[in-house]
Amino acid sequence: MLSSASSTTTALALLLASVLPQAALAHYNFERLIVNGEATDPYEYVRSTTNSNSPIQEVTSPNMICNQGGNDAAIRARTKTYELAAGSEVGFDINSELGHPGPLYVYMSRAPDGVELSDYQGDGDWFKVYALTTSHIETDTGLYWATFPGSQGGAQNFTFTLPEDLPTGNYLMRGEHIALHGAGSVGGAQFYMGCAQLAVTGGGSGTPGPTVKFPGAYAEDDPGVLIGIYWPPPQEYISPGPPVWPGECEDHTLNSWGQDSDGDCNPMAQ
Ligand SMILES: *[C@@H]1O[C@H](CO)[C@@H](O)[C@H](O)[C@H]1NC(C)=O
């Protein structure tokens, strides 16, 4: 009895092992914070999640803030805060890659003065500080994504430069990739995100904005959230959420970890 039950269990485990990784393979996590060319350990400065590497698909869910689990007290308490200067080059290393077509954004939210990031649940204002969208658009085949150059797989990491004007303070920095392969129907877009904890020093006197809240920044029918990317081939991509602060910059070329930054506002290739 026991041995047949356990061989059934083994057979089931083997079956699941052959099926499940397929589905989970293209999923991903924002796992390691990168600062000025050095990566930290996985979930050392980035809040971990409780949903493995699954996406959030309801734009009205509180999990849109820092992913599922990212606001849990125990996870907040064990995540460290990285002290760095405004103007630093920062980014995320992904486990394992941004394996679907879609845009990449980074948002920040400042904790109220005197509040430690371990006590901040991201319920304040957020501004968008980086956007990396299409590399180019072709009439016959539509949108091409800077983080998803097709045959070469998806980006495994990215970096950008924090604005010099960013005021000193404690910030959550939320990396987000929106996977659009199933976004042709409502609820089909997949949101992958992770929140790093940063103490920004030597900041400037800018006023980051416009600001939004999570959830609330996106609607399920925003043109950048509900979009069939395959047919007919779209001829433009309209980012959801606010424009980037400062300067409404939209980048169209990936800056990889380990390469010199090529600037954060590059135009699209023709
Ligand atoms: C960053 O990601 C790219 C692919 O997107 C990869 O080729 C490169 O090795 C990665 N850099 C590091 C330092 O791991």
mmCIF file of C-alpha atoms and ligand atoms in Angstrom, residues 32 34 37 39 92-93 96-98 147 149 152-158 254-259, ligand 1:
data_model
loop_
_atom_site.group_PDB
_atom_site.id
_atom_site.type_symbol
_atom_site.label_atom_id
_atom_site.label_comp_id
_atom_site.label_asym_id
_atom_site.label_seq_id
_atom_site.Cartn_x
_atom_site.Cartn_y
_atom_site.Cartn_z
ATOM 1 C CA ARG A 32 18.996 41.982 -6.950
ATOM 2 C CA ILE A 34 22.477 47.035 -8.729
ATOM 3 C CA GLY A 37 28.069 48.564 -11.225
ATOM 4 C CA ALA A 39 24.988 43.876 -7.582
ATOM 5 C CA PHE A 92 17.882 45.452 -11.101
ATOM 6 C CA ASP A 93 19.212 42.030 -11.936
ATOM 7 C CA SER A 96 16.071 34.896 -14.838
ATOM 8 C CA GLU A 97 15.168 37.303 -17.656
ATOM 9 C CA LEU A 98 12.438 39.669 -18.833
ATOM 10 C CA THR A 147 14.105 44.434 -23.279
ATOM 11 C CA PRO A 149 15.276 41.415 -28.648
ATOM 12 C CA GLN A 152 18.567 36.667 -28.054
ATOM 13 C CA GLY A 153 16.055 36.137 -25.224
ATOM 14 C CA GLY A 154 14.980 38.793 -22.749
ATOM 15 C CA ALA A 155 17.117 41.267 -20.817
ATOM 16 C CA GLN A 156 18.654 39.763 -17.673
ATOM 17 C CA ASN A 157 19.374 43.105 -16.002
ATOM 18 C CA PHE A 158 19.115 46.838 -16.618
ATOM 19 C CA LEU A 254 18.694 48.887 -22.942
ATOM 20 C CA ASN A 255 21.544 49.827 -20.583
ATOM 21 C CA SER A 256 22.945 46.525 -19.338
ATOM 22 C CA TRP A 257 24.704 45.968 -16.030
ATOM 23 C CA GLY A 258 28.434 45.962 -16.732
ATOM 24 C CA GLN A 259 28.194 48.346 -19.692
HETATM 25 C C1 LIG B 1 23.295 41.625 -18.090
HETATM 26 O O1 LIG B 1 22.335 41.055 -18.963
HETATM 27 C C2 LIG B 1 22.824 40.761 -20.258
HETATM 28 C C3 LIG B 1 21.668 40.232 -21.077
HETATM 29 O O2 LIG B 1 20.542 41.067 -20.935
HETATM 30 C C4 LIG B 1 23.930 39.730 -20.167
HETATM 31 O O3 LIG B 1 24.467 39.486 -21.437
HETATM 32 C C5 LIG B 1 25.012 40.246 -19.241
HETATM 33 O O4 LIG B 1 25.961 39.236 -19.046
HETATM 34 C C6 LIG B 1 24.424 40.647 -17.891
HETATM 35 N N1 LIG B 1 25.466 41.293 -17.083
HETATM 36 C C7 LIG B 1 25.941 40.725 -15.979
HETATM 37 C C8 LIG B 1 27.049 41.486 -15.318
HETATM 38 O O5 LIG B 1 25.509 39.688 -15.523
#
